Amino acid sequence: MIRFRKITKKNYWDIVDLNAGDNRKFVAPNSEFLLSAIFNNRLLTAKAIYYNKKPIGMTYFYNTEKYTFLAQFMIDKKYQGKGYGTLIFPKLLNLIKRTCKPKQIELNVGRTNKFGISLYKKNGFTILKGKKKNPKEVRMILSFSGSR
């Protein structure tokens, strides 16, 4: 069973030690995102992803003035390629909807991250044209209620 849990002193090192493997070129280390969450007072939206009581990933999202930004979605290398991302991502979107009540969700994904782009498209995201801060990334958006 998939669960999203708070990151606490008790599970902090388990989450920091998760390893994206070859996909680490697409995601920053969890420790960096946790520091950002702490310094920006957003720790409540940094979540450990558990499968049957075992930490297998991490996510971090937060509201901006215009949208909710999904800053991190990572699965440990031991669990990649086994369908966990496909199983977890729709549940994550539901969590974001309940927590942030967004009109839209935006994220950045590595331009060469074919799996990530495919996963996000399958869940309703489209590529946002013209909003490029980093040429190595693609900005994607999921809108609700006809916004944007």
Coordinates of C-alpha atoms in Angstrom, one line a residue:
M1 CA 0.0 0.0 0.0
I2 CA 1.2 3.5 -0.9
R3 CA 1.4 6.1 1.8
F4 CA 2.7 9.7 2.0
R5 CA 4.3 10.5 5.3
K6 CA 5.7 13.5 7.0
I7 CA 9.5 13.7 7.0
T8 CA 10.6 13.7 10.7
K9 CA 13.7 13.2 12.7
K10 CA 12.8 9.5 12.8
N11 CA 12.8 8.9 9.0
Y12 CA 15.0 11.8 7.8
W13 CA 18.1 9.7 7.1
D14 CA 16.1 7.0 5.3
I15 CA 14.8 9.6 2.9
V16 CA 18.1 11.4 2.5
D17 CA 19.8 8.0 1.7
L18 CA 17.4 7.2 -1.1
N19 CA 19.2 7.1 -4.4
A20 CA 17.8 8.0 -7.8
G21 CA 20.6 5.9 -9.5
D22 CA 21.0 6.8 -13.2
N23 CA 18.1 9.2 -12.9
R24 CA 20.1 11.4 -10.4
K25 CA 21.0 13.6 -13.4
F26 CA 17.3 14.6 -13.4
V27 CA 16.8 15.2 -9.7
A28 CA 18.7 17.0 -7.0
P29 CA 19.6 15.0 -3.9
N30 CA 16.7 14.8 -1.4
S31 CA 18.9 16.6 1.2
E32 CA 18.8 19.7 -1.0
F33 CA 15.1 19.7 -1.3
L34 CA 14.6 19.1 2.4
L35 CA 16.8 22.1 3.2
S36 CA 14.8 24.2 0.8
A37 CA 11.6 23.0 2.5
I38 CA 12.9 23.8 5.9
F39 CA 14.4 27.2 5.0
N40 CA 11.2 28.2 3.1
N41 CA 8.9 26.9 5.9
R42 CA 7.4 24.3 3.6
L43 CA 8.3 21.1 5.3
L44 CA 4.6 20.0 5.5
T45 CA 4.6 19.5 1.7
A46 CA 7.8 17.5 1.6
K47 CA 6.7 13.9 1.9
A48 CA 8.3 10.5 2.2
I49 CA 6.7 7.9 -0.1
Y50 CA 6.3 4.5 1.5
Y51 CA 5.3 1.2 0.0
N52 CA 4.3 -1.4 2.6
K53 CA 6.1 0.4 5.4
K54 CA 9.3 0.8 3.3
P55 CA 10.5 4.3 2.2
I56 CA 10.9 4.2 -1.6
G57 CA 10.8 7.8 -2.7
M58 CA 10.2 11.4 -1.9
T59 CA 8.2 14.3 -3.2
Y60 CA 8.1 18.0 -2.5
F61 CA 5.6 20.5 -3.8
Y62 CA 4.4 24.0 -2.8
N63 CA 2.1 26.8 -3.7
T64 CA 3.2 30.0 -5.5
E65 CA 0.9 32.9 -6.2
K66 CA -0.2 31.5 -9.5
Y67 CA 0.2 27.7 -9.3
T68 CA 1.4 24.7 -7.3
F69 CA 4.9 23.7 -8.2
L70 CA 6.0 20.0 -8.0
A71 CA 9.7 20.4 -7.3
Q72 CA 10.6 16.8 -6.6
F73 CA 9.3 13.4 -7.4
M74 CA 11.8 10.6 -7.1
I75 CA 11.8 6.9 -6.6
D76 CA 14.8 5.0 -5.3
K77 CA 16.8 3.1 -7.9
K78 CA 15.8 -0.3 -6.4
Y79 CA 12.2 0.4 -7.2
Q80 CA 12.5 2.0 -10.6
G81 CA 11.2 0.2 -13.7
K82 CA 8.8 -1.8 -11.7
G83 CA 5.7 0.3 -12.1
Y84 CA 5.9 2.2 -8.8
G85 CA 6.1 5.6 -10.4
T86 CA 3.0 4.8 -12.5
L87 CA 1.2 3.6 -9.4
I88 CA 2.2 6.5 -7.2
F89 CA 1.9 9.5 -9.4
P90 CA -1.9 9.6 -9.6
K91 CA -2.1 9.3 -5.9
L92 CA 0.4 12.1 -5.6
L93 CA -1.8 14.3 -7.8
N94 CA -4.7 13.6 -5.5
L95 CA -2.6 14.5 -2.4
I96 CA -1.6 17.8 -4.1
K97 CA -5.2 18.6 -5.0
R98 CA -6.4 18.0 -1.4
T99 CA -3.4 19.8 0.2
C100 CA -3.0 22.8 -2.1
K101 CA -6.3 23.1 -4.0
P102 CA -4.4 24.2 -7.1
K103 CA -5.8 25.7 -10.3
Q104 CA -2.8 24.3 -12.0
I105 CA 0.4 22.3 -11.3
E106 CA 3.7 23.0 -12.9
L107 CA 6.9 21.1 -12.9
N108 CA 10.2 20.9 -14.7
V109 CA 11.5 17.7 -16.2
G110 CA 14.8 16.9 -17.9
R111 CA 14.5 17.3 -21.7
T112 CA 16.0 13.8 -22.1
N113 CA 13.9 12.2 -19.3
K114 CA 11.7 10.2 -21.7
F115 CA 10.0 8.2 -18.9
G116 CA 9.3 11.3 -16.8
I117 CA 7.8 13.2 -19.8
S118 CA 5.7 10.2 -20.7
L119 CA 4.5 9.7 -17.1
Y120 CA 3.4 13.3 -16.8
K121 CA 1.7 13.3 -20.2
K122 CA -0.3 10.1 -19.2
N123 CA -1.5 12.0 -16.2
G124 CA -2.7 15.0 -18.1
F125 CA 0.3 17.3 -18.2
T126 CA 1.2 19.2 -21.4
I127 CA 4.4 20.9 -22.4
L128 CA 4.3 24.7 -21.6
K129 CA 5.7 26.5 -24.6
G130 CA 7.9 29.5 -24.3
K131 CA 8.6 29.3 -20.5
K132 CA 12.3 28.1 -20.6
K133 CA 14.6 29.0 -17.7
N134 CA 16.9 26.1 -18.4
P135 CA 17.5 24.7 -21.9
K136 CA 18.0 21.2 -20.5
E137 CA 14.5 21.2 -19.0
V138 CA 10.9 21.2 -20.3
R139 CA 8.2 23.0 -18.3
M140 CA 5.0 21.0 -18.0
I141 CA 1.6 22.1 -16.7
L142 CA -1.7 20.4 -15.6
S143 CA -4.6 22.8 -15.4
F144 CA -7.9 22.4 -13.6
S145 CA -11.2 24.1 -14.0
G146 CA -10.4 25.7 -17.4
S147 CA -7.6 27.9 -16.0
R148 CA -4.8 28.9 -18.4

